[in-house]
Amino acid sequence: MKIGALVILLLVPVIIFSQDLKTNKKIKSDTNFEHMHSGMIAPVTLDDLSRTALLTNAKNDSVFSVVYENKDNDLLFKFKMINGLLDEERLSNFYFKNIRDRRYAPREVTNKLVEIKEGLFRLNGISTYFSHLGKLTNVRIYEAGFWIFTSEMTQKGSDTSALDKRHEEVIKKLFLSKLVEKNPLSKFTDSFVAKAAFRDSLMLRSTLSSSFNKLKWTHDNIDKYERAAGLPGLYLEYQMAGLNGFIDYKTEKNQNPSKGVYETTNLIEFLTKLRSTGFMDEFLMESYYYLLIPPKDHKFDFEGYQKWKSENPIEYDVNQKYYVLVNTQKKADLSKEE
């Protein structure tokens, strides 16, 4: 199977924003409501929860939110659909934006990975908790094809396990796999390259090698049903593939050496040293606030990494993007073999 061609956009800074518009217009409905753009169903009731509000954005009705309540036990549940851009780290970027909008720093909250497995589909997500005025709120954000699905559940007390279980039960009633099935992403991906990657030929070619290595890893390891939900930016091995591709252009693939300025050669030397010490996985886990999915039974040496880091300055920030992989707008045909 062919891997989607890379489209290079010259001199475009890598700045990705999601369409995070406020839902400020009420929708009138007293029956199960189907969102025209996504096909998402908002039933009148979810177990013991009653729908109390349907909302959209006054200027863009693709944005959609729903509120449910159970006033007897003071339980509140709401979800929101956002048609965001389709870059490889849209889930973590949207999650951390949510955290900062609440005036928290990422390290000040407890983050964890969650997933939904329904039939052939797998949706990756991120979850966290907030406490305020004796109430506990669980926030979850999932990739769901062309959509970002975010939900919140709030109840009195501080029992995170009980709230977790209740939240999962309610989300299952919404059948998010159907949302992905109606809005599946294709395998085709473009690479948006930042201006900084054009500073010399070595940096540009290493950047393209990095992006191609991520695409190859995705093709070899992620099936079409999981890829239909989103790019695999939460996988540790995916991120490692990117760094390995960046390093390997010079060390293995570059038979006619390209010239690089000091900043480029210094970055490659640092990443090469990091890999040779065996701490690339610990570096990435820490850089992504431990919100990466490692291989099963993967062993980490965080104590050894902290000791190594204290003696070796970190010379690369994962937030400094030289490129971003972005899924094309074309929908996948899941009925066809790849």
Coordinates of C-alpha atoms in Angstrom, one line a residue:
M1 CA 0.0 0.0 0.0
K2 CA 1.3 3.5 -0.9
I3 CA 1.9 5.9 1.9
G4 CA 0.3 9.4 1.3
A5 CA 2.7 11.8 -0.4
L6 CA 4.2 14.7 1.6
V7 CA 3.1 18.1 0.6
I8 CA 5.6 20.8 1.7
L9 CA 4.2 24.3 2.4
L10 CA 7.0 26.8 2.3
L11 CA 7.5 29.4 4.9
V12 CA 4.4 28.5 6.9
P13 CA 4.8 28.7 10.7
V14 CA 3.5 25.6 12.4
I15 CA 0.6 27.0 14.4
I16 CA -2.4 24.8 14.7
F17 CA -5.7 26.0 16.3
S18 CA -8.9 24.0 16.9
Q19 CA -12.3 25.5 16.2
D20 CA -13.0 26.1 19.9
L21 CA -16.1 28.3 19.6
K22 CA -18.5 28.9 22.4
T23 CA -21.9 27.3 22.2
N24 CA -24.2 30.3 22.8
K25 CA -27.4 29.5 20.8
K26 CA -30.1 27.2 22.1
I27 CA -31.6 24.5 19.9
K28 CA -35.3 23.7 20.5
S29 CA -36.1 20.0 20.5
D30 CA -38.1 17.6 22.7
T31 CA -37.1 14.4 20.9
N32 CA -33.8 12.6 20.3
F33 CA -31.7 15.1 18.4
E34 CA -29.3 14.2 15.6
H35 CA -26.5 16.7 14.8
M36 CA -26.7 17.4 11.1
H37 CA -22.9 17.7 10.6
S38 CA -21.6 14.7 12.5
G39 CA -24.6 12.4 12.8
M40 CA -24.2 12.4 16.6
I41 CA -27.4 11.5 18.5
A42 CA -28.3 13.3 21.7
P43 CA -31.1 11.3 23.3
V44 CA -33.6 12.9 25.6
T45 CA -32.5 10.7 28.5
L46 CA -29.2 8.9 29.3
D47 CA -30.0 6.4 32.0
D48 CA -31.2 8.5 34.9
L49 CA -30.0 11.8 33.3
S50 CA -32.4 14.2 31.6
R51 CA -31.4 16.4 28.8
T52 CA -31.7 20.1 29.9
A53 CA -30.0 22.0 27.1
L54 CA -29.0 21.7 23.4
L55 CA -26.6 24.4 22.2
T56 CA -24.7 25.4 19.1
N57 CA -22.6 28.4 18.0
A58 CA -24.6 31.3 16.6
K59 CA -22.1 31.7 13.7
N60 CA -21.1 28.0 13.1
D61 CA -23.6 25.3 13.8
S62 CA -21.0 22.5 13.4
V63 CA -20.1 23.2 17.0
F64 CA -22.5 21.4 19.2
S65 CA -23.0 20.8 23.0
V66 CA -25.5 19.0 25.2
V67 CA -26.2 19.2 28.9
Y68 CA -27.8 16.5 31.1
E69 CA -28.7 16.6 34.8
N70 CA -30.1 14.4 37.5
K71 CA -31.3 16.9 40.1
D72 CA -32.1 14.2 42.6
N73 CA -28.4 13.2 43.1
D74 CA -26.9 16.5 41.9
L75 CA -25.2 14.8 38.9
L76 CA -24.3 16.9 35.9
F77 CA -23.0 15.6 32.5
K78 CA -22.3 17.5 29.4
F79 CA -20.5 16.9 26.1
K80 CA -19.3 19.0 23.2
M81 CA -18.4 18.3 19.6
I82 CA -15.7 20.3 17.9
N83 CA -14.7 20.0 14.3
G84 CA -11.0 20.7 14.9
L85 CA -8.0 20.6 12.6
L86 CA -6.5 17.2 12.0
D87 CA -2.9 17.5 13.1
E88 CA -1.0 14.7 14.8
E89 CA -1.1 16.2 18.3
R90 CA -4.5 17.8 18.2
L91 CA -5.7 15.7 21.1
S92 CA -2.9 16.7 23.5
N93 CA -2.9 20.3 22.3
F94 CA -6.7 20.6 22.8
Y95 CA -6.4 18.9 26.2
F96 CA -3.7 21.2 27.5
K97 CA -5.6 24.2 26.2
N98 CA -8.5 23.0 28.2
I99 CA -6.2 22.8 31.3
R100 CA -4.8 26.3 30.8
D101 CA -8.2 27.8 30.2
R102 CA -9.1 26.6 33.7
R103 CA -5.9 28.4 34.9
Y104 CA -4.0 25.2 35.7
A105 CA -0.5 24.3 34.6
P106 CA -0.2 20.8 33.0
R107 CA 1.9 19.6 36.0
E108 CA -0.6 20.7 38.5
V109 CA -3.3 18.2 37.6
T110 CA -3.5 14.4 37.4
N111 CA -3.5 13.3 33.8
K112 CA -4.2 9.8 32.5
L113 CA -4.8 8.1 29.3
V114 CA -8.2 6.5 28.5
E115 CA -9.6 4.6 25.6
I116 CA -12.8 3.4 24.1
K117 CA -12.9 0.0 22.3
E118 CA -16.1 -0.7 20.5
G119 CA -16.1 -3.4 17.8
L120 CA -13.2 -2.8 15.4
F121 CA -12.7 0.8 16.6
R122 CA -10.4 2.2 19.1
L123 CA -10.6 5.9 20.3
N124 CA -7.7 7.3 22.4
G125 CA -8.4 10.0 25.0
I126 CA -7.0 11.9 27.9
S127 CA -8.7 12.4 31.3
T128 CA -8.3 14.6 34.4
Y129 CA -10.1 15.7 37.5
F130 CA -10.9 19.1 39.1
S131 CA -12.2 19.7 42.6
H132 CA -14.2 22.9 43.5
L133 CA -16.6 23.7 46.3
G134 CA -17.0 20.1 47.4
K135 CA -17.7 18.8 43.9
L136 CA -15.5 16.6 41.7
T137 CA -15.4 17.0 37.9
N138 CA -13.9 14.5 35.5
V139 CA -13.0 15.8 32.1
R140 CA -12.4 13.5 29.1
I141 CA -11.3 14.4 25.6
Y142 CA -11.3 11.8 22.7
E143 CA -10.3 11.9 19.1
A144 CA -13.3 10.7 17.0
G145 CA -12.5 11.0 13.3
F146 CA -13.1 14.5 12.0
W147 CA -14.2 15.5 15.5
I148 CA -12.9 16.1 19.0
F149 CA -15.3 14.8 21.6
T150 CA -15.0 16.3 25.1
S151 CA -17.2 15.5 28.1
E152 CA -17.5 16.5 31.7
M153 CA -19.2 14.8 34.6
T154 CA -19.6 16.5 38.0
Q155 CA -20.9 15.1 41.3
K156 CA -20.6 15.9 45.0
G157 CA -17.7 14.3 47.0
S158 CA -14.2 13.2 46.1
D159 CA -14.5 9.5 45.0
T160 CA -12.6 9.5 41.7
S161 CA -13.1 5.8 41.0
A162 CA -16.9 6.0 41.4
L163 CA -17.1 9.1 39.1
D164 CA -14.8 7.4 36.6
K165 CA -17.0 4.3 36.4
R166 CA -20.2 6.4 36.1
H167 CA -18.7 8.6 33.4
E168 CA -17.6 5.6 31.3
E169 CA -21.1 4.1 31.6
V170 CA -22.7 7.2 30.3
I171 CA -20.2 7.7 27.4
K172 CA -20.8 4.1 26.3
K173 CA -24.5 5.0 25.8
L174 CA -23.5 7.5 23.1
F175 CA -21.7 4.9 20.9
L176 CA -18.7 7.1 19.9
S177 CA -17.5 4.4 17.5
K178 CA -20.6 5.2 15.4
L179 CA -19.3 8.8 15.2
V180 CA -16.0 7.6 13.9
E181 CA -17.7 5.2 11.5
K182 CA -19.6 8.1 10.0
N183 CA -16.6 10.5 10.0
P184 CA -13.5 8.3 9.4
L185 CA -10.1 9.8 8.6
S186 CA -8.2 8.4 5.6
K187 CA -4.6 7.2 5.7
F188 CA -3.5 10.2 3.5
T189 CA -1.4 12.7 5.4
D190 CA 0.4 16.0 4.5
S191 CA 3.4 17.5 6.2
F192 CA 3.3 21.1 7.1
V193 CA 6.9 22.3 7.4
A194 CA 7.9 25.3 9.5
K195 CA 10.2 28.1 8.3
A196 CA 12.9 27.0 10.7
A197 CA 13.3 23.7 8.9
F198 CA 14.6 25.6 5.9
R199 CA 17.6 27.0 7.6
D200 CA 19.9 24.6 5.9
S201 CA 19.7 21.5 3.7
L202 CA 20.6 19.1 6.5
M203 CA 17.8 20.4 8.7
L204 CA 15.2 20.2 5.9
R205 CA 16.2 16.6 4.8
S206 CA 16.4 15.4 8.4
T207 CA 12.9 16.9 9.0
L208 CA 11.4 15.1 6.0
S209 CA 13.2 11.9 7.0
S210 CA 11.6 12.3 10.5
S211 CA 8.1 12.8 9.1
F212 CA 8.4 9.9 6.7
N213 CA 9.5 7.6 9.5
K214 CA 6.4 8.4 11.5
L215 CA 4.2 7.7 8.5
K216 CA 6.0 4.4 8.0
W217 CA 5.5 3.4 11.6
T218 CA 1.8 4.3 11.4
H219 CA 1.4 2.2 8.3
D220 CA 3.2 -0.8 9.9
N221 CA 1.5 -0.6 13.3
I222 CA -1.9 1.1 13.2
D223 CA -4.9 -0.5 11.4
K224 CA -7.4 1.5 9.4
Y225 CA -10.1 1.3 12.1
E226 CA -7.9 3.0 14.8
R227 CA -6.4 5.4 12.2
A228 CA -10.0 6.4 11.3
A229 CA -10.3 8.0 14.7
G230 CA -7.0 10.0 14.5
L231 CA -3.3 10.1 14.0
P232 CA -1.3 8.1 16.6
G233 CA 0.4 11.0 18.3
L234 CA -0.1 9.4 21.7
Y235 CA 2.1 6.4 21.0
L236 CA 5.6 6.5 22.4
E237 CA 7.0 4.4 19.5
Y238 CA 5.4 6.9 17.0
Q239 CA 7.3 9.8 18.7
M240 CA 10.5 7.7 18.9
A241 CA 10.1 6.9 15.1
G242 CA 10.2 10.7 14.4
L243 CA 13.4 11.3 16.4
N244 CA 15.0 8.2 14.9
G245 CA 14.2 9.3 11.4
F246 CA 15.6 12.7 12.2
I247 CA 18.9 11.2 13.4
D248 CA 19.2 8.5 10.8
Y249 CA 19.2 10.8 7.8
K250 CA 22.7 11.8 8.6
T251 CA 24.0 8.7 10.3
E252 CA 22.6 6.1 7.9
K253 CA 20.9 7.4 4.9
N254 CA 23.0 10.4 3.8
Q255 CA 25.7 9.1 1.5
N256 CA 26.3 12.6 0.1
P257 CA 26.6 14.6 3.3
S258 CA 24.4 17.8 3.5
K259 CA 25.8 20.9 5.1
G260 CA 24.2 22.1 8.3
V261 CA 24.8 25.1 10.5
Y262 CA 25.8 24.8 14.2
E263 CA 22.2 24.7 15.5
T264 CA 21.4 21.8 13.2
T265 CA 24.5 19.7 13.9
N266 CA 24.3 20.4 17.6
L267 CA 20.6 19.2 17.7
I268 CA 21.5 16.0 15.8
E269 CA 24.5 15.3 18.1
F270 CA 22.3 15.8 21.2
L271 CA 19.6 13.4 19.9
T272 CA 22.2 10.9 18.9
K273 CA 23.7 11.0 22.4
L274 CA 20.3 10.7 24.0
R275 CA 19.5 7.6 21.9
S276 CA 22.9 6.0 22.6
T277 CA 22.4 6.3 26.3
G278 CA 19.0 4.5 26.0
F279 CA 17.0 7.4 27.5
M280 CA 15.0 8.6 24.5
D281 CA 11.9 6.9 25.8
E282 CA 12.2 8.5 29.3
F283 CA 12.9 11.9 27.7
L284 CA 9.8 11.7 25.5
M285 CA 7.5 10.4 28.4
E286 CA 8.6 13.3 30.6
S287 CA 8.3 15.9 27.8
Y288 CA 4.7 14.8 27.1
Y289 CA 3.7 14.8 30.8
Y290 CA 3.7 10.9 30.7
L291 CA 0.7 11.0 28.3
L292 CA 2.2 8.6 25.8
I293 CA 1.2 4.9 25.3
P294 CA 4.3 2.7 25.7
P295 CA 4.6 -0.9 24.3
K296 CA 3.2 -3.6 26.5
D297 CA 5.6 -4.5 29.4
H298 CA 8.0 -1.7 28.4
K299 CA 10.6 -1.0 31.0
F300 CA 11.6 2.5 32.0
D301 CA 14.6 3.8 34.0
F302 CA 13.3 7.2 35.1
E303 CA 15.8 7.3 38.1
G304 CA 18.7 6.7 35.7
Y305 CA 17.4 9.3 33.3
Q306 CA 17.1 12.0 36.0
K307 CA 20.7 11.3 37.0
W308 CA 21.8 11.5 33.4
K309 CA 19.8 14.7 32.8
S310 CA 21.4 16.4 35.8
E311 CA 24.7 15.9 34.2
N312 CA 23.6 16.7 30.6
P313 CA 21.7 19.7 29.6
I314 CA 18.5 19.1 27.6
E315 CA 18.9 20.8 24.2
Y316 CA 15.6 19.9 22.5
D317 CA 12.0 21.0 23.3
V318 CA 9.4 18.8 21.8
N319 CA 7.1 21.8 21.5
Q320 CA 9.6 23.3 19.0
K321 CA 8.0 21.8 15.9
Y322 CA 9.9 21.7 12.6
Y323 CA 6.9 20.0 11.0
V324 CA 3.4 18.8 11.8
L325 CA 1.6 15.9 10.1
V326 CA -2.0 16.7 9.2
N327 CA -4.6 14.3 7.9
T328 CA -6.2 15.3 4.7
Q329 CA -9.9 16.2 4.6
K330 CA -10.8 13.2 2.5
K331 CA -12.9 10.6 4.3
A332 CA -11.8 6.9 4.4
D333 CA -13.8 4.2 2.7
L334 CA -13.6 1.5 5.4
S335 CA -15.4 -1.0 3.3
K336 CA -12.3 -1.3 1.0
E337 CA -9.2 -3.3 1.7
E338 CA -6.0 -1.3 2.1

